[in-house]
Short mmCIF file of C-alpha atoms in Angstrom, two decimals:
data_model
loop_
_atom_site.label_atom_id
_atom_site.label_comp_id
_atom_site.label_asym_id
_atom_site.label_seq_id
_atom_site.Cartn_x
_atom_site.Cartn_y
_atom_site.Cartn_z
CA UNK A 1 110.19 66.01 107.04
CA UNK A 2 107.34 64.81 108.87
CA UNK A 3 103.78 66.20 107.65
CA UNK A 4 102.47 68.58 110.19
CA UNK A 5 106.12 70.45 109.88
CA UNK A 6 106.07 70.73 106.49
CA UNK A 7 102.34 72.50 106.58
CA UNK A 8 103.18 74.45 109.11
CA UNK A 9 106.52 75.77 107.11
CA UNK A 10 103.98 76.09 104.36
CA UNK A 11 101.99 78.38 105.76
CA UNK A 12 104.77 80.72 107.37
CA UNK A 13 105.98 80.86 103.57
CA UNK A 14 102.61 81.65 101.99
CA UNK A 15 100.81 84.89 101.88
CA UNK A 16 99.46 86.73 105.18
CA UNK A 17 95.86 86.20 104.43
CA UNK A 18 95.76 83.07 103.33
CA UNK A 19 97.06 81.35 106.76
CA UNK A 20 94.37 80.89 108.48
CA UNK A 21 92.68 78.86 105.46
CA UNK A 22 95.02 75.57 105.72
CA UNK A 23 94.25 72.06 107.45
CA UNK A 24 93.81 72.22 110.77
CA UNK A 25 96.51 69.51 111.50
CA UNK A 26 97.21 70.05 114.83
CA UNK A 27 94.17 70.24 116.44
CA UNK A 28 92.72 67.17 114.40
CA UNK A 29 95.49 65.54 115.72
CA UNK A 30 95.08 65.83 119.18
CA UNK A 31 91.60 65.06 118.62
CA UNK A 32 92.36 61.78 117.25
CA UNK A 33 94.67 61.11 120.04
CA UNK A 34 92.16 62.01 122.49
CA UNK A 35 89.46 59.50 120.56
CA UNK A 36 91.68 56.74 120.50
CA UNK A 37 93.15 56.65 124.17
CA UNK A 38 89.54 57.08 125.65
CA UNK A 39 88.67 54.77 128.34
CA UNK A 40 85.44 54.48 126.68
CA UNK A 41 86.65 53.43 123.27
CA UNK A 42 89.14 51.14 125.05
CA UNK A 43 86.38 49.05 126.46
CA UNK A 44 84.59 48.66 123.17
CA UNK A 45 81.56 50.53 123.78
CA UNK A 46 79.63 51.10 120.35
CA UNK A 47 77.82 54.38 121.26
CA UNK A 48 80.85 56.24 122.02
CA UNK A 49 82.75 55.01 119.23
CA UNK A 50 79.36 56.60 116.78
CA UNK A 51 79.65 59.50 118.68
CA UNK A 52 83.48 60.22 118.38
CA UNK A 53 83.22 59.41 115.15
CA UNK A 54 80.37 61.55 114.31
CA UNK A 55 82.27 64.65 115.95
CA UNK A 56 85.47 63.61 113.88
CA UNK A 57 83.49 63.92 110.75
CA UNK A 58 81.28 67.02 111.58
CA UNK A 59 85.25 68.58 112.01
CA UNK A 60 86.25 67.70 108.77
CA UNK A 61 83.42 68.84 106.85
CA UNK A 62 83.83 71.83 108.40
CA UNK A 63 87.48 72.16 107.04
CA UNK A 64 86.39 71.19 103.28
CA UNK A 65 83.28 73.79 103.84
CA UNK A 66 86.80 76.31 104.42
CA UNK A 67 88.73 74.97 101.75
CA UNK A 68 85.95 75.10 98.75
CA UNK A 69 84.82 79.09 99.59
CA UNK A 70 88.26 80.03 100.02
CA UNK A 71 89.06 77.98 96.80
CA UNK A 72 86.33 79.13 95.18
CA UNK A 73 86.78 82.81 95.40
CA UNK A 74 90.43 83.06 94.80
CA UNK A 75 89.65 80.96 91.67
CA UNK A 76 86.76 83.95 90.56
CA UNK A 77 89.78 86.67 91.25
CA UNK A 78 91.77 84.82 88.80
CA UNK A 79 89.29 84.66 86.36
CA UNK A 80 88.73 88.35 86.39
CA UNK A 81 92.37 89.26 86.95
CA UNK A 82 93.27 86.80 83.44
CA UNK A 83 91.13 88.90 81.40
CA UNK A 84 91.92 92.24 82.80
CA UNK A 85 95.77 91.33 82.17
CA UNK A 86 94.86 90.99 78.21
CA UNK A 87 93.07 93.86 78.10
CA UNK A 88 95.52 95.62 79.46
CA UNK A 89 98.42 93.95 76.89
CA UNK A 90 95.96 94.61 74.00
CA UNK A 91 95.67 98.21 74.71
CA UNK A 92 99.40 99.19 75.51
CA UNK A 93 99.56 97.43 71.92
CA UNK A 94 97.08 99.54 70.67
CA UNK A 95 97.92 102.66 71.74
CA UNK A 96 101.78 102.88 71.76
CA UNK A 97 102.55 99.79 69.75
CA UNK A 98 103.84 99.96 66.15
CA UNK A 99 100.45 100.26 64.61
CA UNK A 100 99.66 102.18 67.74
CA UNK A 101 97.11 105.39 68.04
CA UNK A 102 99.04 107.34 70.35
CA UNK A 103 102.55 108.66 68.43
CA UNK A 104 105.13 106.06 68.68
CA UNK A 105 106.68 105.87 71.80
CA UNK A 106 109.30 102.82 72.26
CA UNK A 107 110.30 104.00 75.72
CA UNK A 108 106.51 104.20 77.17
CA UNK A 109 106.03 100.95 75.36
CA UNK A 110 108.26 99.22 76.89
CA UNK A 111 107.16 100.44 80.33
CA UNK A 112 104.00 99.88 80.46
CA UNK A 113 104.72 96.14 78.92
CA UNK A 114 107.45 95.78 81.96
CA UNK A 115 104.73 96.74 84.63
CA UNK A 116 102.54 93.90 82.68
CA UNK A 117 105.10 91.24 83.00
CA UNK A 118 105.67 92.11 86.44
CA UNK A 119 101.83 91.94 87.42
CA UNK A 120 102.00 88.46 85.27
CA UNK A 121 105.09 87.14 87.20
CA UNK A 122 103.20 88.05 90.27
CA UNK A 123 99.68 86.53 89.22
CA UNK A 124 101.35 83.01 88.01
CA UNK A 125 103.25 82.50 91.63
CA UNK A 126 100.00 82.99 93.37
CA UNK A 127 97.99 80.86 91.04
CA UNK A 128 101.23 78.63 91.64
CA UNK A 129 100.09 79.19 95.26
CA UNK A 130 96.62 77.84 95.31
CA UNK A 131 97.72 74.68 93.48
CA UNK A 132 99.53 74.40 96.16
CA UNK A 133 97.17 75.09 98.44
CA UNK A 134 94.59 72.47 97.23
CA UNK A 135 97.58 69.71 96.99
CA UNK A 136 98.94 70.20 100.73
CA UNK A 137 95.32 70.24 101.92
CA UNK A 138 94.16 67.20 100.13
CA UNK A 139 97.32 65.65 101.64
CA UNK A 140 96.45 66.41 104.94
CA UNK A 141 92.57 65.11 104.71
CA UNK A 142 94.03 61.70 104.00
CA UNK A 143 96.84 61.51 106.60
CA UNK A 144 94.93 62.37 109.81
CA UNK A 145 91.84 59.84 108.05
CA UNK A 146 94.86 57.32 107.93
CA UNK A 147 95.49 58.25 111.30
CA UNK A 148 92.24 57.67 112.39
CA UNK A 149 91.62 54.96 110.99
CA UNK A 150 94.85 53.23 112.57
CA UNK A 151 94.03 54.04 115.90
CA UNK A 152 90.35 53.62 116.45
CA UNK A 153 89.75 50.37 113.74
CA UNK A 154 87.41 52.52 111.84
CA UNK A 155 87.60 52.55 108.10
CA UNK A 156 86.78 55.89 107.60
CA UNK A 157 89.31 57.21 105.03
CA UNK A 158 88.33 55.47 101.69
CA UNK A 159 84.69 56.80 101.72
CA UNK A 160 85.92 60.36 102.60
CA UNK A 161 88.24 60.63 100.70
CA UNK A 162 85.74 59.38 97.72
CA UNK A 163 83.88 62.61 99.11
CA UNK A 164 87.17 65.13 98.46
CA UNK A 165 87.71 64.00 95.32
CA UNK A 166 84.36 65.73 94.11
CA UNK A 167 84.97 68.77 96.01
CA UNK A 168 86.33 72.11 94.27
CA UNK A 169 88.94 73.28 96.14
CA UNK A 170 90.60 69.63 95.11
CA UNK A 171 89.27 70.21 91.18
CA UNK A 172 92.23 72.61 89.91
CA UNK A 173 91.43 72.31 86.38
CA UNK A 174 90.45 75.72 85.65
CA UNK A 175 93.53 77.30 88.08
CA UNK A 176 96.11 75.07 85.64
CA UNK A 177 94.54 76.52 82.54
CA UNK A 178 94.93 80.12 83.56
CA UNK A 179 98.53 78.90 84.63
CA UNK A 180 99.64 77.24 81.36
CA UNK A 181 98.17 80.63 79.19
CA UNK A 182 99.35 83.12 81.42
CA UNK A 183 102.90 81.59 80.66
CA UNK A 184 101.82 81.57 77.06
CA UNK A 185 101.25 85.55 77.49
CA UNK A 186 104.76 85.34 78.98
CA UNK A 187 106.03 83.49 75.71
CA UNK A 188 104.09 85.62 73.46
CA UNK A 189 104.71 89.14 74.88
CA UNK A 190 107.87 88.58 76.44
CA UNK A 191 109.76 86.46 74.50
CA UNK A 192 113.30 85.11 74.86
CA UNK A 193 116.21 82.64 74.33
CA UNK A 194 116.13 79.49 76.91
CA UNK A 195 119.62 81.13 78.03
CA UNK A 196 118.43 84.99 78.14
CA UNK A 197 115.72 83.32 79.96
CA UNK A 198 117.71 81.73 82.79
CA UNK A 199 119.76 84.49 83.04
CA UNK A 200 117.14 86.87 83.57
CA UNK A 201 115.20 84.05 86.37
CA UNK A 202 118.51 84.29 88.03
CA UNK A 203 118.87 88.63 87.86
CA UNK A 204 114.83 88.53 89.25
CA UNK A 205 115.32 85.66 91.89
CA UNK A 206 118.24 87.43 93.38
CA UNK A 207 116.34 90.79 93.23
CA UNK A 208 112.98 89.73 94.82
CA UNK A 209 114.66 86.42 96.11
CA UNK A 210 113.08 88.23 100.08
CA UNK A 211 110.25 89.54 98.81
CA UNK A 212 106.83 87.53 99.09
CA UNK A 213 105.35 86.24 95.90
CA UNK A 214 108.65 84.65 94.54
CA UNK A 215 110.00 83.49 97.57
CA UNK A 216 106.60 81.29 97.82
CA UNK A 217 106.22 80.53 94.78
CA UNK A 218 109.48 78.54 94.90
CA UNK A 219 108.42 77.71 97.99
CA UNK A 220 105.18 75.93 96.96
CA UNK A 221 106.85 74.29 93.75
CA UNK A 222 108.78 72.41 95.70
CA UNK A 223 106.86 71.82 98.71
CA UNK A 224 104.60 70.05 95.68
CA UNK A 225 106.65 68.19 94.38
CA UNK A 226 108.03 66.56 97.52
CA UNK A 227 104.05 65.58 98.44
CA UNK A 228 104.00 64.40 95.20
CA UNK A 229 106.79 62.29 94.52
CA UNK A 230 106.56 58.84 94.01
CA UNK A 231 107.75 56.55 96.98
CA UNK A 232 107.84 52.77 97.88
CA UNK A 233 104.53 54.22 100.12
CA UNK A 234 102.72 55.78 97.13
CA UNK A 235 98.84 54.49 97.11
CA UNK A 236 95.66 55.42 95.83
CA UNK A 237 94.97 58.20 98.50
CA UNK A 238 98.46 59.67 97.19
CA UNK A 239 98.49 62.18 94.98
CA UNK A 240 100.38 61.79 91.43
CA UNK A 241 103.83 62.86 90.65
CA UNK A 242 103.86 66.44 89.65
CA UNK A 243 105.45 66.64 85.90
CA UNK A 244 107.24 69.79 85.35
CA UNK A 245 107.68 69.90 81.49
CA UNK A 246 109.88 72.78 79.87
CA UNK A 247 107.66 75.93 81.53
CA UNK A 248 108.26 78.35 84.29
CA UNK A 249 107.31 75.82 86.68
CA UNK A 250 110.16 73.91 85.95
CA UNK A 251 112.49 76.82 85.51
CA UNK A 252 112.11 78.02 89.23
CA UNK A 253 112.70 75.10 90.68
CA UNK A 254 115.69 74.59 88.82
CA UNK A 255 116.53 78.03 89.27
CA UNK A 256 116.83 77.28 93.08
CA UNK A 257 118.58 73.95 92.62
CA UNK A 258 121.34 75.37 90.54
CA UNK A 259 121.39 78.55 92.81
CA UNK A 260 121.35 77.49 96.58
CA UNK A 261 122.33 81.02 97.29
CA UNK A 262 118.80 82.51 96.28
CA UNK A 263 117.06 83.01 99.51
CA UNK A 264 113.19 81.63 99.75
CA UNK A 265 112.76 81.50 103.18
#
């Protein structure tokens, strides 16, 4: 699937707000195209090729200033959201739990700890999301720079690119810790066998297989790890293969492998 369709499917599958925050591919595009056919260009004339080039850049900067405040504050949310998820665990442990405050209540326990879970399920696939967000954005940057670099001579691309590297909305550091410990709250709260566990992936995904957050989470898993799979045309503006060790990362995708069935789109 060529680039610009796969964005654009990626943004149809992500969530309402967030469209509006992605590359714009198309219109960088054209703008390319309209650079390198020029008359002007054509003919070799320095000035115009500085100025074209100037207005290319100004463009892109522009994008990255979108990328790093959307970034930015969804990766504040999470922050908050983290800790208000154990607080919440600690205090359904505290007051209905076996050492509990409140008298023992197994059924209100296990409520309340269900609502939890849910809220976690939901808070990994859009942290799952904005990993994704940064990845298919970064990819983007460096194919329309590799586009204009083919078509107007400039070389462009390798000092930009030097440029996103440093910016936040690439630096997801902090995003995949708060991934990898909210699926240890998931282990540690909600524990279960690797086949209970599949089995209950597979009773969810057919549930709220058409409802939003799953649907693009899965989505955004493997939109990921087609951008980043390793190819005979891998090079150092690519992005790395995406390992998927034994965690729920891995477990939706294969979910959807083994189960073609489950809708996600």
């Amino acid at each position: 699937m060529k680039f610009g369709k796969r964005l654009k499917q990626q943004i149809e599958e992500t969530l309402p707000d967030w469209r509006d925050k992605f590359l714009s591919y198309k219109e960088l595009k054209k703008l390319v195209r309209l650079i390198s056919s020029s008359p002007t260009l054509l003919n070799g004339s320095v000035e115009y090729g500085k100025a074209a080039e100037a207005e290319f850049v100004y463009l892109l900067n522009n994008e990255i200033e979108k990328f790093n405040a959307f970034f930015m504050e969804q990766e504040e949310d999470f922050i908050i959201r983290h800790k208000e998820l154990q607080h919440r665990i600690q205090l359904v442990i505290d007051m209905w739990g076996p050492s509990g405050t409140q008298p023992n209540s197994e059924t209100i326990y296990k409520e309340e700890m269900g609502k939890i879970r849910k809220d976690i399920v939901d808070f990994h696939g859009e942290m799952v999301l904005l990993e994704n967000y940064s990845n298919i954005n970064y990819t983007g940057l460096a194919k329309i720079l590799k586009k204009y670099d083919k078509r107007t001579g400039g070389v462009l691309r390798l000092l930009f690119i030097q440029k996103v590297l440093e910016q936040p909305f690439f630096t997801t550091d902090i995003v995949s810790k708060l991934v990898k410990e909210c699926e240890s709250l998931i282990d540690a709260f909600f524990p279960a066998k690797v086949e209970e566990k599949q089995r209950e992936l597979v009773s969810e995904a057919v549930n709220l297989g058409r409802q939003g957050i799953f649907r693009n989470t899965v989505a955004a898993l493997m939109t990921m790890q087609e951008i980043r799979r390793g190819s005979s045309t891998y090079s150092q503006f690519s992005l790395p293969p995406l390992n998927l060790p034994d965690s729920q990362h891995h477990d939706l995708v294969q979910l959807i492998q083994l189960n073609p069935s489950i809708p996600i789109v």
